[in-house]
Amino acid sequence: MALSDNARGALLMNVAMIAFTLNDTAMKAVMQHVPMFQAMTLRGVLSTAALAFIAWRMGAFAKTIAPRDRRFIGLRAVFEVASTLAFFAALRNMPLANLSAIMQALPLIDTLVAAVVLGESVGWRRTLAILAGFLGVLIIIRPGAEGFSIWAGVGLLAMLAVAVRDIVTRQMSRAIPSTFVAATASLAVLVTGLAGTAFEGWQPVALREALLILFSAGMLIVGYL
């Protein structure tokens, strides 16, 4: 039985979330011993090379992209970089479980913005779910003067940047190969990581961290695609 667009999208999103969670876990472990920008760079070299090769093999670079879509791809790359920097900064300084819980608000933000900006139908049930979800996030981040952590705020910024990235992606033409978009995003993060190493420094990488970076890059490729 053929899947509907909604069912196919939901299935792919679940696969992506599993891959990103495994990627986050590996990078959390790596950044205990390797500087953040160095970890970004090493992972970015692997993921960008692989994604560029996949895009080339699928003929993505041969397709003509309209100027409107080029602007969206560039804007998406900007928010990809912003979300990665904020997420890694929070990931390095707070428990992964707490940060993951904050990121659970992403579908709620996406749904809300899709209704307001894109005019998509939401309905009262989803509206109530959004409100309930936001209450849950407030409980997690504890915005009171005593309970609030600056890194929870950085995690929220990461989540908002991802939400904007998703809305920008939704505006792109479906004719744009996903491999091209993924390779562009990975390249933008790689360049940012490489620039950051000039300030943070570079150090030798042990075998364990090297294997974790390799695993993380693999999961990132799956998640991006």
XYZ file of N, CA and C in Angstrom:
675
model
N 0.845 -1.190 0.000
C 0.000 0.000 0.000
C 0.886 1.247 0.000
N 0.595 2.162 -0.911
C 1.398 3.382 -1.028
C 1.122 4.305 0.147
N 2.172 4.917 0.664
C 2.034 5.843 1.771
C 1.604 7.215 1.254
N 0.793 7.913 2.034
C 0.446 9.288 1.708
C 1.646 10.183 1.981
N 1.591 11.413 1.485
C 2.689 12.354 1.741
C 2.871 12.582 3.245
N 1.758 12.697 3.979
C 1.841 12.923 5.425
C 2.482 11.738 6.134
N 2.060 10.521 5.764
C 2.620 9.322 6.401
C 4.093 9.172 6.070
N 4.466 9.426 4.809
C 5.870 9.331 4.401
C 6.705 10.373 5.149
N 6.169 11.580 5.241
C 6.882 12.642 5.964
C 7.060 12.314 7.432
N 6.012 11.763 8.067
C 6.086 11.408 9.481
C 7.113 10.303 9.721
N 7.129 9.313 8.824
C 8.087 8.219 8.950
C 9.521 8.724 8.822
N 9.757 9.554 7.817
C 11.099 10.096 7.606
C 11.527 10.993 8.771
N 10.566 11.755 9.332
C 10.900 12.620 10.459
C 11.295 11.810 11.684
N 10.630 10.679 11.888
C 10.991 9.811 13.018
C 12.389 9.231 12.845
N 12.704 8.804 11.630
C 14.047 8.291 11.354
C 15.086 9.392 11.598
N 14.777 10.609 11.138
C 15.699 11.734 11.316
C 15.921 12.027 12.797
N 14.855 12.003 13.594
C 14.983 12.320 15.013
C 15.827 11.275 15.744
N 15.666 10.008 15.367
C 16.503 8.957 15.966
C 17.974 9.197 15.614
N 18.223 9.510 14.337
C 19.597 9.745 13.890
C 20.205 10.959 14.588
N 19.453 12.042 14.707
C 19.975 13.241 15.356
C 20.233 13.002 16.853
N 19.386 12.200 17.488
C 19.592 11.900 18.906
C 20.890 11.120 19.105
N 21.136 10.147 18.250
C 22.383 9.385 18.333
C 23.584 10.285 18.032
N 23.428 11.177 17.067
C 24.483 12.145 16.751
C 24.775 13.033 17.954
N 23.714 13.535 18.598
C 23.889 14.410 19.762
C 24.605 13.691 20.891
N 24.217 12.437 21.124
C 24.828 11.666 22.204
C 26.324 11.476 21.958
N 26.675 11.145 20.719
C 28.087 10.947 20.382
C 28.870 12.252 20.529
N 28.303 13.365 20.055
C 29.009 14.642 20.145
C 29.141 15.124 21.580
N 28.143 14.825 22.413
C 28.236 15.168 23.835
C 29.447 14.476 24.452
N 29.644 13.202 24.105
C 30.789 12.455 24.627
C 32.108 12.989 24.075
N 32.118 13.339 22.796
C 33.339 13.838 22.162
C 33.776 15.160 22.783
N 32.813 16.053 23.014
C 33.160 17.395 23.485
C 33.593 17.435 24.947
N 33.567 16.286 25.621
C 34.166 16.224 26.950
C 35.689 16.217 26.857
N 36.220 15.873 25.680
C 37.675 15.737 25.522
C 38.233 16.525 24.327
N 37.373 16.964 23.424
C 37.805 17.660 22.207
C 37.126 19.022 22.161
N 37.847 20.101 21.814
C 37.225 21.426 21.702
C 36.031 21.413 20.740
N 35.023 22.233 21.044
C 33.767 22.223 20.293
C 33.970 22.463 18.798
N 34.724 23.505 18.456
C 34.884 23.831 17.043
C 35.702 22.777 16.311
N 36.650 22.174 16.991
C 37.409 21.094 16.368
C 36.497 19.901 16.086
N 35.629 19.577 17.043
C 34.684 18.483 16.846
C 33.742 18.789 15.682
N 33.268 20.038 15.603
C 32.405 20.454 14.489
C 33.123 20.285 13.155
N 34.396 20.688 13.129
C 35.170 20.630 11.894
C 35.399 19.193 11.435
N 35.839 18.342 12.352
C 36.126 16.956 11.988
C 34.856 16.238 11.519
N 33.766 16.437 12.250
C 32.500 15.837 11.821
C 32.054 16.429 10.481
N 32.262 17.741 10.322
C 31.835 18.416 9.101
C 32.593 17.958 7.868
N 33.896 17.686 8.031
C 34.681 17.184 6.896
C 34.099 15.868 6.388
N 33.803 14.966 7.315
C 33.272 13.655 6.944
C 31.877 13.759 6.340
N 30.991 14.490 7.014
C 29.609 14.563 6.547
C 29.493 15.335 5.239
N 30.250 16.435 5.105
C 30.172 17.226 3.877
C 30.708 16.446 2.681
N 31.833 15.749 2.869
C 32.399 14.948 1.774
C 31.412 13.872 1.327
N 30.804 13.188 2.294
C 29.863 12.119 1.958
C 28.606 12.673 1.282
N 28.063 13.754 1.831
C 26.850 14.336 1.256
C 27.107 14.909 -0.135
N 28.257 15.545 -0.313
C 28.594 16.080 -1.633
C 28.739 14.954 -2.655
N 29.338 13.848 -2.242
C 29.479 12.698 -3.143
C 28.117 12.124 -3.513
N 27.229 11.985 -2.506
C 25.883 11.474 -2.772
C 25.132 12.413 -3.715
N 25.233 13.722 -3.442
C 24.550 14.699 -4.297
C 25.073 14.645 -5.733
N 26.397 14.498 -5.863
C 26.993 14.412 -7.203
C 26.531 13.166 -7.940
N 26.513 12.033 -7.236
C 26.100 10.778 -7.850
C 24.637 10.817 -8.271
N 23.827 11.579 -7.558
C 22.398 11.667 -7.877
C 22.089 12.806 -8.840
N 23.154 13.472 -9.321
C 22.964 14.529 -10.309
C 22.415 15.824 -9.761
N 22.536 16.010 -8.432
C 21.958 17.202 -7.816
C 22.650 18.485 -8.262
N 23.956 18.419 -8.516
C 24.694 19.628 -8.894
C 24.417 20.045 -10.336
N 23.837 19.156 -11.109
C 23.546 19.472 -12.509
C 22.214 20.188 -12.680
N 21.403 20.216 -11.642
C 20.078 20.832 -11.734
C 20.177 22.349 -11.594
N 19.339 23.035 -12.335
C 19.279 24.492 -12.263
C 18.375 24.904 -11.106
N 18.882 25.780 -10.257
C 18.119 26.225 -9.092
C 17.712 27.684 -9.295
N 16.440 27.956 -9.127
C 15.910 29.301 -9.324
C 16.498 30.261 -8.289
N 16.639 31.547 -8.652
C 17.181 32.534 -7.703
C 16.424 32.566 -6.376
N 15.109 32.414 -6.422
C 14.315 32.415 -5.180
C 14.746 31.279 -4.268
N 14.938 30.103 -4.836
C 15.352 28.957 -4.031
C 16.784 29.095 -3.548
N 17.633 29.748 -4.318
C 19.004 29.979 -3.872
C 19.022 30.828 -2.606
N 18.153 31.834 -2.579
C 18.074 32.686 -1.383
C 17.604 31.874 -0.175
N 16.639 31.001 -0.399
C 16.147 30.171 0.694
C 17.230 29.202 1.179
N 18.008 28.659 0.256
C 19.087 27.742 0.637
C 20.131 28.479 1.473
N 20.475 29.705 1.058
C 21.428 30.505 1.823
C 20.899 30.864 3.196
N 19.630 31.265 3.256
C 19.022 31.615 4.543
C 18.935 30.392 5.449
N 18.618 29.253 4.869
C 18.544 28.021 5.650
C 19.914 27.675 6.234
N 20.980 27.871 5.449
C 22.327 27.583 5.922
C 22.693 28.480 7.103
N 22.265 29.739 7.060
C 22.544 30.666 8.163
C 21.921 30.162 9.457
N 20.670 29.738 9.392
C 19.999 29.271 10.599
C 20.471 27.879 11.004
N 20.975 27.098 10.052
C 21.591 25.817 10.391
C 22.833 26.056 11.246
N 23.640 27.035 10.844
C 24.849 27.372 11.602
C 24.479 27.918 12.982
N 23.501 28.829 13.021
C 23.094 29.428 14.300
C 22.573 28.365 15.254
N 21.759 27.460 14.758
C 21.209 26.407 15.623
C 22.296 25.458 16.103
N 23.257 25.150 15.236
C 24.341 24.240 15.623
C 25.211 24.859 16.709
N 25.569 26.121 16.548
C 26.402 26.790 17.554
C 25.690 26.855 18.902
N 24.421 27.268 18.888
C 23.683 27.379 20.141
C 23.459 26.002 20.769
N 23.152 25.023 19.943
C 22.891 23.681 20.464
C 24.152 23.075 21.075
N 25.275 23.197 20.375
C 26.525 22.638 20.895
C 26.951 23.337 22.184
N 26.774 24.650 22.243
C 27.132 25.379 23.457
C 26.293 24.893 24.637
N 24.986 24.698 24.406
C 24.121 24.194 25.462
C 24.443 22.737 25.783
N 24.702 21.946 24.747
C 24.986 20.521 24.929
C 26.225 20.299 25.789
N 27.196 21.177 25.614
C 28.457 21.046 26.347
C 28.302 21.410 27.817
N 27.238 22.169 28.142
C 27.135 22.726 29.490
C 25.881 22.311 30.269
N 25.066 21.439 29.709
C 23.879 20.991 30.439
C 23.588 19.543 30.086
N 22.824 18.833 30.904
C 22.520 17.423 30.626
C 21.798 17.254 29.292
N 22.168 16.202 28.577
C 21.551 15.925 27.282
C 20.048 15.728 27.423
N 19.619 15.070 28.493
C 18.181 14.807 28.680
C 17.398 16.115 28.788
N 17.942 17.096 29.522
C 17.255 18.384 29.669
C 17.180 19.126 28.341
N 18.293 19.131 27.614
C 18.313 19.821 26.332
C 17.376 19.141 25.338
N 17.361 17.818 25.324
C 16.465 17.090 24.433
C 15.014 17.395 24.755
N 14.703 17.526 26.051
C 13.335 17.859 26.453
C 12.933 19.240 25.938
N 13.865 20.192 26.009
C 13.581 21.532 25.479
C 13.334 21.472 23.972
N 14.144 20.668 23.274
C 14.001 20.569 21.821
C 12.687 19.909 21.413
N 12.009 19.244 22.364
C 10.716 18.647 22.057
C 9.667 19.702 21.739
N 9.939 20.958 22.082
C 9.013 22.033 21.743
C 9.084 22.405 20.270
N 10.082 21.883 19.556
C 10.251 22.241 18.148
C 9.014 21.941 17.295
N 8.430 20.731 17.376
C 7.221 20.484 16.570
C 6.080 21.440 16.915
N 6.020 21.858 18.186
C 4.972 22.797 18.599
C 5.189 24.157 17.938
N 6.449 24.620 17.963
C 6.775 25.898 17.316
C 6.518 25.810 15.814
N 6.952 24.712 15.201
C 6.748 24.534 13.762
C 5.268 24.583 13.408
N 4.457 23.909 14.204
C 3.015 23.876 13.949
C 2.404 25.263 14.092
N 2.815 25.981 15.126
C 2.290 27.325 15.366
C 2.678 28.276 14.241
N 3.951 28.254 13.848
C 4.420 29.146 12.787
C 3.799 28.760 11.441
N 3.608 27.455 11.213
C 2.975 27.013 9.971
C 1.564 27.574 9.855
N 0.868 27.668 10.992
C -0.491 28.218 10.978
C -0.479 29.728 10.754
N 0.437 30.424 11.440
C 0.459 31.890 11.385
C 1.087 32.398 10.088
N 2.236 31.815 9.698
C 2.992 32.313 8.547
C 2.545 31.673 7.232
N 2.368 30.346 7.257
C 2.052 29.632 6.016
C 0.564 29.426 5.803
N -0.243 29.747 6.812
C -1.688 29.613 6.669
C -2.185 28.179 6.653
N -1.405 27.252 7.217
C -1.833 25.863 7.239
C -2.855 25.633 8.354
N -3.754 24.687 8.143
C -4.809 24.398 9.109
C -4.233 23.677 10.329
N -4.641 24.133 11.517
C -4.159 23.536 12.755
C -5.293 22.859 13.527
N -6.361 23.591 13.777
C -7.490 23.018 14.504
C -7.339 23.163 16.008
N -8.471 23.003 16.726
C -8.454 23.253 18.167
C -7.684 22.184 18.939
N -7.682 20.946 18.457
C -6.970 19.893 19.165
C -5.461 20.161 19.168
N -4.936 20.509 18.001
C -3.502 20.803 17.930
C -3.162 22.073 18.697
N -4.081 23.040 18.684
C -3.850 24.267 19.441
C -3.733 23.969 20.928
N -4.619 23.115 21.461
C -4.541 22.723 22.865
C -3.249 21.954 23.143
N -2.852 21.095 22.191
C -1.604 20.335 22.363
C -0.405 21.268 22.406
N -0.416 22.311 21.588
C 0.668 23.295 21.583
C 0.766 23.996 22.934
N -0.387 24.429 23.466
C -0.396 25.116 24.765
C 0.101 24.195 25.873
N -0.357 22.940 25.854
C 0.090 21.981 26.867
C 1.594 21.726 26.749
N 2.079 21.632 25.519
C 3.507 21.405 25.294
C 4.354 22.557 25.789
N 3.900 23.792 25.570
C 4.647 24.948 26.040
C 4.698 24.993 27.570
N 3.618 24.598 28.213
C 3.628 24.523 29.676
C 4.676 23.519 30.150
N 4.776 22.400 29.431
C 5.784 21.398 29.778
C 7.190 21.943 29.639
N 7.435 22.713 28.586
C 8.767 23.303 28.392
C 9.080 24.297 29.509
N 8.094 25.095 29.910
C 8.298 26.051 31.000
C 8.667 25.325 32.301
N 8.039 24.171 32.531
C 8.375 23.387 33.726
C 9.825 22.924 33.667
N 10.272 22.548 32.455
C 11.637 22.048 32.287
C 12.677 23.146 32.511
N 12.450 24.313 31.888
C 13.481 25.360 31.954
C 13.369 26.203 33.224
N 12.241 26.107 33.942
C 12.053 26.829 35.201
C 12.485 28.290 35.078
N 11.669 29.118 34.430
C 12.094 30.493 34.118
C 12.168 31.434 35.311
N 11.896 30.980 36.521
C 12.027 31.840 37.696
C 13.468 32.266 37.924
N 13.644 33.276 38.752
C 14.980 33.845 38.985
C 15.953 32.812 39.540
N 15.463 31.879 40.358
C 16.360 30.917 40.988
C 16.614 29.695 40.120
N 15.573 29.265 39.386
C 15.694 28.001 38.677
C 16.246 28.103 37.266
N 16.216 29.296 36.662
C 16.585 29.409 35.253
C 18.092 29.274 35.050
N 18.457 28.479 34.064
C 19.865 28.318 33.692
C 20.103 29.042 32.370
N 21.216 29.751 32.287
C 21.537 30.461 31.047
C 21.640 29.486 29.883
N 22.079 28.259 30.172
C 22.236 27.286 29.094
C 20.895 26.745 28.623
N 19.897 26.755 29.502
C 18.538 26.428 29.053
C 18.047 27.487 28.073
N 18.403 28.745 28.338
C 18.053 29.818 27.402
C 18.744 29.651 26.070
N 20.016 29.236 26.107
C 20.746 28.980 24.860
C 20.102 27.816 24.113
N 19.643 26.808 24.851
C 18.937 25.696 24.230
C 17.657 26.157 23.551
N 16.953 27.089 24.186
C 15.744 27.645 23.568
C 16.082 28.386 22.274
N 17.186 29.135 22.290
C 17.613 29.836 21.071
C 17.910 28.836 19.956
N 18.547 27.714 20.305
C 18.829 26.674 19.319
C 17.539 26.134 18.723
N 16.554 25.894 19.584
C 15.274 25.371 19.132
C 14.563 26.349 18.207
N 14.608 27.635 18.542
C 13.971 28.652 17.701
C 14.669 28.764 16.349
N 16.009 28.670 16.355
C 16.755 28.723 15.089
C 16.400 27.538 14.198
N 16.248 26.352 14.796
C 15.852 25.179 14.021
C 14.448 25.360 13.453
N 13.561 25.970 14.241
C 12.192 26.204 13.772
C 12.176 27.115 12.541
N 12.974 28.186 12.598
C 13.053 29.079 11.437
C 13.643 28.333 10.242
N 14.676 27.524 10.494
C 15.265 26.719 9.422
C 14.225 25.821 8.766
N 13.384 25.205 9.593
C 12.363 24.304 9.055
C 11.329 25.051 8.214
N 10.925 26.221 8.681
C 9.942 27.004 7.931
C 10.535 27.463 6.596
N 11.814 27.853 6.611
C 12.483 28.237 5.355
C 12.536 27.044 4.406
N 12.854 25.866 4.952
C 12.910 24.663 4.120
C 11.562 24.371 3.491
N 10.498 24.583 4.258
C 9.138 24.314 3.767
C 8.789 25.206 2.578
N 9.421 26.369 2.488
C 9.109 27.322 1.417
C 9.827 26.989 0.115
N 10.803 26.086 0.172
C 11.565 25.749 -1.028
C 10.733 24.936 -2.006
N 11.130 25.008 -3.254
C 10.508 24.175 -4.274
C 10.837 22.709 -4.026
N 9.873 21.832 -4.261
C 10.114 20.404 -4.068
C 11.057 19.848 -5.136
N 11.323 20.645 -6.170
C 12.224 20.186 -7.237
C 13.685 20.219 -6.800
N 13.990 20.944 -5.715
C 15.371 21.016 -5.244
C 15.751 19.682 -4.606
N 16.839 19.051 -5.043
C 17.247 17.770 -4.441
C 17.602 17.948 -2.968
N 17.090 17.068 -2.124
C 17.389 17.162 -0.691
C 18.878 16.977 -0.434
N 19.552 16.213 -1.301
C 20.990 16.003 -1.127
C 21.762 17.307 -1.298
N 21.315 18.166 -2.203
C 21.974 19.456 -2.424
C 21.796 20.355 -1.206
N 20.575 20.393 -0.671
C 20.295 21.212 0.507
C 21.111 20.715 1.700
N 21.173 19.389 1.863
C 21.907 18.804 2.981
C 23.399 19.091 2.875
N 23.951 18.953 1.674
C 25.379 19.205 1.482
C 25.715 20.669 1.748
N 24.841 21.569 1.332
C 25.060 22.995 1.562
C 25.061 23.321 3.048
N 24.096 22.757 3.783
C 24.021 22.999 5.221
C 25.253 22.455 5.930
N 25.669 21.258 5.556
C 26.840 20.647 6.179
C 28.095 21.456 5.898
N 28.221 21.979 4.683
C 29.380 22.794 4.324
C 29.419 24.079 5.147
N 28.253 24.707 5.346
C 28.194 25.943 6.127
C 28.647 25.700 7.564
N 28.222 24.577 8.147
C 28.631 24.243 9.516
C 30.130 23.936 9.562
N 30.625 23.251 8.548
C 32.062 22.939 8.472
C 32.897 24.209 8.439
N 32.533 25.156 7.582
C 33.284 26.413 7.462
C 33.267 27.171 8.786
N 32.116 27.176 9.458
C 32.012 27.849 10.754
C 32.909 27.177 11.790
N 32.902 25.854 11.809
C 33.752 25.132 12.748
C 35.222 25.397 12.495
N 35.597 25.418 11.228
C 36.994 25.664 10.868
C 37.421 27.061 11.303
N 36.540 28.042 11.123
C 36.863 29.408 11.551
C 37.011 29.476 13.069
N 36.176 28.726 13.773
C 36.221 28.749 15.230
C 37.477 28.145 15.815
N 38.095 27.210 15.093
C 39.319 26.585 15.604
C 40.460 27.586 15.726
N 40.372 28.682 14.989
C 41.417 29.708 15.083
C 41.434 30.343 16.467
N 40.283 30.321 17.160
C 40.193 30.928 18.483
C 40.266 29.890 19.603
N 39.779 28.688 19.321
C 39.676 27.681 20.370
C 40.877 26.734 20.408
N 41.593 26.648 19.304
C 42.753 25.768 19.276
C 42.438 24.385 18.731
N 43.498 23.570 18.660
C 43.416 22.232 18.056
C 44.245 21.284 18.914
N 43.774 20.075 19.098
C 44.514 19.120 19.916
C 44.384 17.715 19.339
N 45.302 16.793 19.710
C 45.212 15.425 19.205
C 43.909 14.755 19.634
N 43.440 13.838 18.794
C 42.184 13.134 19.055
C 42.478 11.661 19.304
N 41.981 11.140 20.417
C 42.167 9.729 20.744
C 41.282 8.863 19.850
N 41.579 7.569 19.805
C 40.840 6.645 18.944
C 39.352 6.627 19.299
N 39.045 6.621 20.590
C 37.634 6.582 21.000
C 36.865 7.764 20.454
N 37.428 8.970 20.603
C 36.753 10.169 20.112
C 36.673 10.171 18.580
N 37.721 9.652 17.929
C 37.700 9.583 16.465
C 36.561 8.687 15.965
N 36.378 7.557 16.632
C 35.301 6.640 16.251
C 33.931 7.260 16.534
N 33.829 7.985 17.639
C 32.566 8.657 17.950
C 32.246 9.743 16.925
N 33.269 10.474 16.480
C 33.056 11.499 15.456
C 32.627 10.856 14.149
N 33.222 9.731 13.801
C 32.833 9.000 12.594
C 31.378 8.544 12.679
N 31.007 7.992 13.837
C 29.622 7.559 14.048
C 28.673 8.754 13.982
N 29.065 9.847 14.619
C 28.232 11.052 14.628
C 28.013 11.578 13.212
N 29.067 11.580 12.414
C 28.939 12.047 11.029
C 27.963 11.172 10.247
N 28.036 9.864 10.470
C 27.105 8.961 9.794
C 25.671 9.231 10.158
N 25.424 9.449 11.452
C 24.061 9.743 11.899
C 23.591 11.106 11.390
N 24.510 12.074 11.331
C 24.165 13.387 10.812
C 23.736 13.316 9.353
N 24.445 12.495 8.570
C 24.091 12.323 7.159
C 22.683 11.763 7.024
N 22.369 10.747 7.814
C 21.022 10.159 7.783
C 19.981 11.203 8.177
N 20.265 11.942 9.257
C 19.324 12.947 9.722
C 19.090 14.048 8.698
N 20.154 14.549 8.102
C 20.030 15.604 7.092
C 19.194 15.142 5.901
N 19.490 13.948 5.414
C 18.786 13.459 4.230
C 17.323 13.169 4.514
